[in-house]
C-alpha positions as semicolon CSV with decimal commas, in nm:
position;residue;x (nm);y (nm);z (nm)
1;M;10,094;17,108;19,329
2;P;9,991;16,740;19,395
3;V;9,827;16,706;19,727
4;T;10,026;16,448;19,948
5;F;9,752;16,229;20,057
6;E;9,707;15,846;20,165
7;F;9,464;15,682;20,262
8;P;9,443;15,541;20,640
9;R;9,488;15,225;20,721
10;S;9,294;15,098;20,984
11;T;9,237;14,654;21,069
12;P;8,913;14,464;20,855
13;E;8,714;14,382;21,187
14;A;8,792;14,755;21,359
15;H;8,538;14,875;21,009
16;G;8,281;14,546;21,014
17;I;8,472;14,292;20,823
18;S;8,579;13,964;20,881
19;S;8,983;13,900;20,792
20;A;8,891;13,485;20,744
21;A;8,663;13,616;20,517
22;I;8,913;13,847;20,315
23;A;9,182;13,543;20,342
24;D;8,921;13,294;20,175
25;F;8,869;13,539;19,913
26;V;9,227;13,545;19,855
27;A;9,239;13,169;19,854
28;T;8,991;13,139;19,599
29;A;9,144;13,364;19,418
30;E;9,446;13,232;19,412
31;Q;9,290;12,868;19,305
32;S;9,015;12,958;19,067
33;I;9,078;13,309;18,967
34;R;9,506;13,286;18,914
35;S;9,628;13,616;18,771
36;L;9,480;13,894;19,067
37;H;9,741;14,139;19,054
38;S;9,615;14,352;19,323
39;F;9,388;14,474;19,500
40;M;9,267;14,747;19,794
41;L;8,970;14,695;19,960
42;L;8,882;15,005;20,197
43;R;8,541;15,094;20,427
44;H;8,468;15,414;20,541
45;G;8,749;15,540;20,401
46;Y;8,984;15,377;20,531
47;V;9,207;15,056;20,369
48;V;9,149;14,801;20,595
49;A;9,301;14,479;20,344
50;E;9,525;14,527;20,062
51;G;9,766;14,304;19,853
52;W;10,014;14,313;19,497
53;W;10,099;13,951;19,354
54;Y;10,510;14,026;19,276
55;P;10,631;14,153;19,063
56;W;10,333;14,398;19,071
57;R;10,374;14,632;19,371
58;P;10,184;14,938;19,472
59;E;10,426;15,188;19,306
60;T;10,411;15,093;18,961
61;P;10,146;15,200;18,694
62;H;9,849;14,899;18,524
63;M;9,678;14,966;18,228
64;L;9,337;15,028;18,323
65;F;9,205;14,948;17,941
66;S;8,798;15,079;17,957
67;L;8,801;15,200;18,311
68;S;8,995;15,496;18,171
69;K;8,606;15,558;18,014
70;S;8,491;15,611;18,445
71;F;8,770;15,912;18,366
72;T;8,659;16,048;18,048
73;S;8,333;16,089;18,190
74;T;8,463;16,236;18,513
75;A;8,658;16,497;18,249
76;V;8,253;16,564;18,115
77;G;8,126;16,622;18,447
78;L;8,386;16,888;18,573
79;A;8,320;17,093;18,192
80;I;7,959;17,026;18,278
81;A;8,015;17,189;18,603
82;E;8,253;17,431;18,466
83;E;7,948;17,526;18,254
84;R;8,201;17,492;17,929
85;L;7,856;17,266;17,739
86;T;7,559;17,040;17,882
87;L;7,391;16,700;17,854
88;E;7,203;16,829;17,537
89;D;7,447;16,967;17,378
90;P;7,424;16,766;17,020
91;V;7,758;16,646;16,913
92;L;7,781;16,789;16,568
93;A;7,806;17,147;16,709
94;F;8,162;17,024;16,825
95;F;8,269;16,901;16,462
96;P;8,117;17,096;16,226
97;A;8,394;17,058;15,981
98;D;8,346;16,660;15,938
99;A;7,942;16,669;15,915
100;P;7,833;16,457;15,641
101;K;7,630;16,679;15,383
102;K;7,347;16,496;15,449
103;V;7,253;16,509;15,858
104;S;7,016;16,181;15,929
105;H;6,762;16,271;16,194
106;N;6,880;16,012;16,418
107;L;7,243;16,191;16,389
108;A;7,131;16,542;16,421
109;A;6,931;16,407;16,740
110;M;7,282;16,264;16,896
111;E;7,418;16,453;17,210
112;V;7,665;16,426;17,496
113;H;7,421;16,218;17,702
114;H;7,383;15,956;17,473
115;L;7,799;15,922;17,462
116;L;7,855;15,934;17,833
117;S;7,555;15,600;17,791
118;M;7,647;15,406;17,465
119;S;7,338;15,491;17,355
120;T;7,436;15,687;17,023
121;G;7,144;15,503;16,810
122;H;7,414;15,290;16,583
123;D;7,363;14,921;16,545
124;Q;7,654;14,797;16,605
125;D;8,026;14,877;16,763
126;T;8,190;15,199;16,560
127;T;8,551;15,167;16,731
128;E;8,738;14,932;16,469
129;R;8,558;15,079;16,145
130;V;8,675;15,438;16,337
131;F;8,976;15,386;16,458
132;G;9,073;15,228;16,162
133;S;9,014;15,618;15,963
134;R;9,200;15,820;15,873
135;N;8,966;16,130;15,927
136;L;8,823;15,921;16,294
137;F;8,539;16,240;16,357
138;K;8,453;16,270;16,042
139;E;8,442;15,853;16,047
140;F;8,235;15,817;16,369
141;L;7,982;16,153;16,203
142;G;7,945;15,895;15,891
143;L;7,858;15,604;15,960
144;P;7,496;15,483;16,022
145;V;7,305;15,599;16,303
146;E;7,053;15,324;16,271
147;H;6,817;15,366;16,605
148;V;6,675;15,720;16,802
149;P;6,981;15,833;16,991
150;G;6,854;15,682;17,397
151;S;6,655;15,368;17,260
152;H;6,976;15,156;17,214
153;F;7,244;15,044;17,389
154;V;7,587;14,895;17,235
155;Y;7,879;14,950;17,416
156;N;8,078;15,176;17,209
157;T;8,466;15,318;17,307
158;A;8,441;15,515;17,036
159;A;8,184;15,733;17,166
160;S;8,417;15,754;17,481
161;Y;8,693;15,897;17,201
162;I;8,458;16,174;17,105
163;L;8,410;16,281;17,466
164;S;8,785;16,268;17,490
165;A;8,797;16,555;17,210
166;I;8,523;16,727;17,267
167;I;8,739;16,812;17,645
168;Q;9,001;16,918;17,389
169;R;8,808;17,135;17,166
170;L;8,599;17,281;17,463
171;T;8,907;17,402;17,643
172;G;9,224;17,380;17,414
173;Q;9,420;17,083;17,631
174;T;9,418;16,682;17,651
175;L;9,205;16,485;17,918
176;L;9,508;16,412;18,128
177;E;9,621;16,813;18,125
178;Y;9,284;16,898;18,165
179;L;9,223;16,642;18,496
180;T;9,592;16,723;18,645
181;P;9,476;16,990;18,807
182;R;9,136;16,885;18,893
183;L;9,119;16,598;18,958
184;F;9,463;16,437;18,978
185;E;9,629;16,648;19,170
186;P;9,372;16,728;19,460
187;L;9,361;16,391;19,471
188;G;9,686;16,292;19,471
189;I;9,737;16,100;19,210
190;V;10,100;16,142;19,091
191;G;10,251;15,992;18,706
192;A;9,908;15,961;18,575
193;T;10,025;15,898;18,191
194;W;9,707;15,835;17,906
195;E;9,822;15,692;17,521
196;T;9,746;15,905;17,281
197;L;9,673;15,937;16,882
198;P;9,873;16,046;16,650
199;N;9,606;16,414;16,603
200;G;9,743;16,487;16,969
201;V;9,379;16,361;17,158
202;N;9,376;16,108;17,414
203;I;9,233;15,822;17,375
204;G;8,940;15,827;17,618
205;G;8,848;15,473;17,606
206;W;9,138;15,311;17,715
207;G;9,480;15,394;17,762
208;L;9,532;15,549;18,106
209;S;9,733;15,425;18,306
210;I;9,730;15,489;18,709
211;M;9,792;15,299;19,082
212;T;9,590;15,070;19,232
213;E;9,501;15,341;19,497
214;D;9,505;15,571;19,275
215;I;9,153;15,383;19,103
216;A;9,058;15,345;19,463
217;R;9,086;15,762;19,500
218;L;8,824;15,799;19,265
219;G;8,621;15,555;19,408
220;Q;8,623;15,702;19,743
221;L;8,505;16,003;19,550
222;Y;8,203;15,897;19,376
223;L;8,136;15,737;19,731
224;Q;8,188;16,013;19,889
225;K;7,884;16,182;19,611
226;G;8,169;16,439;19,477
227;L;8,376;16,567;19,808
228;W;8,726;16,500;19,948
229;N;8,871;16,637;20,211
230;G;8,598;16,870;20,263
231;Q;8,645;17,059;19,908
232;R;8,371;16,972;19,641
233;I;8,584;16,848;19,307
234;L;8,214;16,712;19,162
235;L;7,898;16,832;19,163
236;E;7,675;16,568;19,389
237;S;7,410;16,572;19,079
238;W;7,697;16,461;18,839
239;V;7,809;16,173;19,064
240;E;7,405;16,053;19,136
241;A;7,332;16,093;18,718
242;A;7,608;15,878;18,612
243;T;7,640;15,609;18,847
244;T;7,249;15,555;18,842
245;K;7,118;15,388;18,503
246;Q;7,084;15,567;18,230
247;V;7,011;15,271;17,941
248;S;6,837;14,987;17,959
249;N;7,202;14,699;17,827
250;G;6,989;14,328;17,913
251;N;6,806;14,063;18,138
252;D;7,045;13,851;18,275
253;P;6,946;13,893;18,617
254;A;7,323;13,699;18,631
255;S;7,537;13,871;18,476
256;D;7,637;14,208;18,584
257;W;7,682;14,360;18,220
258;T;7,319;14,359;18,210
259;Q;7,182;14,569;18,524
260;G;7,209;14,884;18,329
261;Y;7,504;15,176;18,274
262;G;7,501;15,492;18,331
263;Y;7,762;15,761;18,225
264;Q;8,098;15,531;18,145
265;F;7,991;15,373;18,503
266;W;7,821;14,995;18,499
267;R;7,587;14,918;18,768
268;C;7,569;14,591;18,907
269;R;7,418;14,368;19,147
270;H;7,324;14,442;19,505
271;N;7,267;14,772;19,417
272;I;7,661;14,835;19,389
273;Y;7,814;14,991;19,071
274;R;8,144;14,974;18,888
275;G;8,413;15,149;18,657
276;D;8,608;14,831;18,453
277;G;8,863;14,721;18,241
278;A;8,969;14,463;17,971
279;F;9,100;14,169;18,171
280;G;9,001;14,255;18,513
281;Q;9,099;14,655;18,616
282;F;8,774;14,698;18,843
283;C;8,692;15,039;19,071
284;I;8,386;14,876;19,221
285;V;8,194;15,095;19,455
286;M;7,945;14,946;19,720
287;P;7,670;15,279;19,860
288;E;7,551;15,044;20,102
289;Q;7,802;14,921;20,242
290;E;8,033;15,252;20,220
291;V;8,334;15,030;20,072
292;V;8,546;15,042;19,768
293;L;8,680;14,795;19,611
294;A;9,006;14,841;19,359
295;M;9,111;14,575;19,180
296;T;9,409;14,490;18,892
297;A;9,451;14,154;18,716
298;G;9,481;13,936;18,405
299;V;9,167;13,775;18,322
300;A;8,948;13,627;18,082
301;D;8,617;13,545;18,307
302;M;8,580;13,902;18,471
303;Q;8,309;13,817;18,558
304;A;8,404;13,540;18,764
305;V;8,585;13,793;18,989
306;L;8,274;13,969;19,055
307;N;8,129;13,672;19,147
308;L;8,395;13,579;19,362
309;V;8,348;13,941;19,572
310;W;7,981;13,835;19,563
311;E;8,048;13,573;19,711
312;K;8,257;13,659;19,991
313;L;8,337;14,020;20,094
314;L;7,987;14,101;20,034
315;P;7,790;13,864;20,325
316;A;8,088;13,929;20,558
317;M;8,073;14,336;20,540
318;G;7,846;14,412;20,857
319;K;7,711;14,729;21,043
320;N;7,843;14,581;21,401
321;L;8,224;14,608;21,533
322;P;8,362;14,273;21,639
323;L;8,657;14,261;21,805
324;T;8,999;14,155;21,566
325;N;9,077;13,767;21,642
326;K;9,433;13,837;21,658
327;A;9,538;13,530;21,526
328;T;9,372;13,565;21,217
329;H;9,416;13,925;21,158
330;S;9,776;13,805;21,198
331;H;9,759;13,556;20,937
332;L;9,603;13,748;20,681
333;S;9,841;14,038;20,739
334;H;10,107;13,742;20,645
335;T;9,932;13,643;20,346
336;L;9,896;13,942;20,201
337;K;10,286;14,074;20,259
338;S;10,364;13,693;20,075
339;L;10,168;13,699;19,768
340;T;10,334;13,631;19,486
341;I;10,341;13,564;19,095
342;N;10,456;13,169;19,086
343;P;10,720;13,162;18,795
344;A;10,750;12,811;18,580
345;Q;10,892;12,474;18,819
346;G;11,144;12,340;18,654
347;A;11,476;12,257;18,641
348;A;11,806;12,535;18,666
349;T;11,978;12,361;18,392
350;S;12,008;12,051;18,110
351;L;12,232;11,821;17,992
352;I;12,251;12,014;17,662
353;A;12,268;12,363;17,792
354;A;12,615;12,429;17,790
355;N;12,608;12,288;17,414
356;L;12,340;12,560;17,349
357;S;12,494;12,849;17,567
358;G;12,578;13,100;17,278
359;R;12,420;12,986;16,981
360;A;12,238;13,196;16,762
361;Y;11,946;13,109;16,573
362;T;11,808;13,319;16,267
363;F;11,438;13,298;16,158
364;E;11,240;13,359;15,863
365;P;11,023;13,606;15,845
366;N;10,790;13,628;16,076
367;Y;10,460;13,790;16,342
368;E;10,654;13,920;16,611
369;T;10,985;14,096;16,338
370;L;11,206;13,801;16,553
371;H;11,491;13,807;16,326
372;N;11,784;13,668;16,539
373;L;11,788;13,506;16,905
374;R;12,072;13,379;17,154
375;F;12,077;13,233;17,493
376;D;12,366;13,212;17,691
377;F;12,329;12,957;18,010
378;D;12,481;13,067;18,277
379;S;12,519;12,919;18,650
380;D;12,255;13,168;18,835
381;A;12,055;13,311;18,527
382;C;12,035;13,296;18,138
383;T;12,134;13,587;17,914
384;L;11,861;13,632;17,650
385;T;11,987;13,797;17,316
386;Y;11,643;13,929;17,017
387;Q;11,737;14,140;16,747
388;L;11,403;14,284;16,624
389;L;11,326;14,442;16,248
390;G;11,055;14,616;16,364
391;G;10,973;14,972;16,371
392;G;11,040;15,236;16,620
393;K;11,246;15,162;16,950
394;R;11,119;14,755;16,816
395;R;11,416;14,746;16,591
396;G;11,736;14,659;16,718
397;K;11,953;14,466;16,919
398;H;11,760;14,363;17,289
399;H;11,933;14,193;17,609
400;L;11,758;14,066;17,882
401;T;11,855;13,874;18,203
402;I;11,645;13,556;18,303
403;G;11,694;13,460;18,662
404;Y;11,643;13,019;18,679
405;G;11,288;13,014;18,924
406;T;11,322;13,365;18,985
407;W;11,227;13,682;18,854
408;R;11,490;13,903;18,738
409;E;11,364;14,222;18,625
410;G;11,438;14,434;18,377
411;M;11,314;14,536;17,998
412;A;11,169;14,354;17,699
413;V;10,927;14,385;17,401
414;L;10,874;14,057;17,304
415;G;10,540;13,992;17,238
416;A;10,473;14,431;17,337
417;P;10,453;14,697;17,097
418;T;10,700;14,875;17,213
419;L;10,961;14,838;17,557
420;Q;10,776;14,676;17,899
421;H;10,871;14,649;18,223
422;V;10,923;14,315;18,300
423;A;11,041;14,012;18,574
424;A;11,137;13,687;18,387
425;S;11,195;13,364;18,479
426;G;11,275;13,065;18,341
427;V;11,367;12,689;18,372
428;W;11,390;12,343;18,151
429;T;11,052;12,198;18,204
430;A;11,261;11,911;17,941
431;E;11,603;11,799;17,851
432;D;11,512;11,920;17,544
433;T;11,266;12,211;17,687
434;F;11,356;12,585;17,850
435;T;11,029;12,733;17,880
436;L;11,064;13,153;17,974
437;T;10,756;13,392;18,185
438;L;10,789;13,735;18,124
439;C;10,533;13,911;18,376
440;Q;10,456;14,240;18,184
441;Y;10,431;14,385;18,546
442;E;10,237;14,746;18,456
443;T;10,002;14,589;18,201
444;P;9,819;14,222;18,267
445;F;10,004;14,094;18,048
446;I;10,208;13,762;18,129
447;I;10,385;13,593;17,840
448;T;10,513;13,252;17,806
449;I;10,751;13,154;17,560
450;T;10,856;12,774;17,517
451;C;11,207;12,720;17,264
452;R;11,231;12,324;17,235
453;F;11,592;12,245;17,071
454;E;11,606;11,967;16,816
455;G;11,916;11,941;16,703
456;D;12,037;12,267;16,481
457;L;11,686;12,406;16,507
458;L;11,497;12,601;16,775
459;F;11,093;12,556;16,833
460;Y;10,966;12,914;16,948
461;D;10,581;12,883;17,103
462;F;10,457;13,211;17,235
463;K;10,103;13,274;17,411
464;A;9,981;13,480;17,636
465;N;9,750;13,427;17,993
466;V;9,517;13,676;17,852
467;Y;9,473;13,866;17,474
468;F;9,243;14,023;17,247
469;G;9,169;13,754;17,035
470;P;9,382;13,448;17,021
471;S;9,628;13,414;17,296
472;E;9,823;13,121;17,140
473;F;10,029;13,269;16,817
474;P;10,185;13,066;16,523
475;Q;10,541;12,828;16,609
476;L;10,797;13,009;16,526
477;V;11,158;12,737;16,333
478;G;11,472;12,891;16,387
479;K;11,724;12,758;16,227
480;A;12,160;12,768;16,413
481;E;12,386;13,014;16,256
């Protein structure tokens, strides 16, 4: 059964951190980063500051993307402690039926620790080729291994997937099933989900969704060298190995992506390490400062987020415990409780709204599979009705209520492969233009849809705050039915 656990709360000053510095961090993030979704700062095991930018909030999970890798690594550490495998086990031993007819020397030399340290010997990332194949194991093992394993770093999410498959082959359980009684339940992590491929294997390299505090739990477990409430969860030797530099990955002194790589953990400047995921999902562990920082976000420049942490927070962590400045702490508390993603600014109505209300527009076949849509403009909200021609849960007619300059929560599938929880806001940004913002608040994504009306035509523009590849998509044109 899961253990009910909540970190104790305290003030920043009680643990040697300036409230003013945290407030400065938040203010600068809002000005220059602009799309942090949450953060939780712990010192000495106490939460000293935490905040969520509404509609993101504490009780909702967030996609981790590659921060999932650190949990996959943890599963390997647990399996090693149970003597189910070793770091030196050859990868081929787990997939004998999928081995190529001719096994190269480098492939034969590839071991579990090479998967963990992204030093499989492949010259380039194999992920796109592996995940585009029918038999992922055969494809991975059949690719050329150009370098001696251990001698060449290349970020390779397919390697994390192979680790997931190894755990499943050894235990008969998916990563999620295996980790639940061994990690999630002892730490009090409830409701975790992990994307699964059609072959029944959790992706491993991405796909895990948990809450911000759950990210902090993993960081605190590693900070405590595998101990949790007096219970040994992970071997101390595993924590040391996983978070130590195992392979070089560059030499840029200004980059936190070239300080070395451990076992699905990155080394950082300042003798710090982290797990991270696309668009700003972070689990940062600062051993010398006894600090854990968990963050979720939707940012394109992840280095800018780390730079801000090193600039604003790291210098503010002293060893002496100053007296709490009540006024400063009160200001910080108020700021953290009132964080929000501001909806687009504009008018609640337009001179043409009444004439457009109830009119449906039909589109030619397009990337969004959007067949038609209709706006019904009422006095306090707008209802969007749209029909998709795609497969699965995307297909069919959908409805979404949109607040005027305020967030209204619902479900939507626009710009997403499946139905997503969203907060929706819309305003008239010009007399002929209604701009709709969708915060997919269990993901990093904020979708902006701009609809410009001209005669019988609707010009539909779609963009995302961040995306894999271009974030703006070709304009669609709908015609009034």
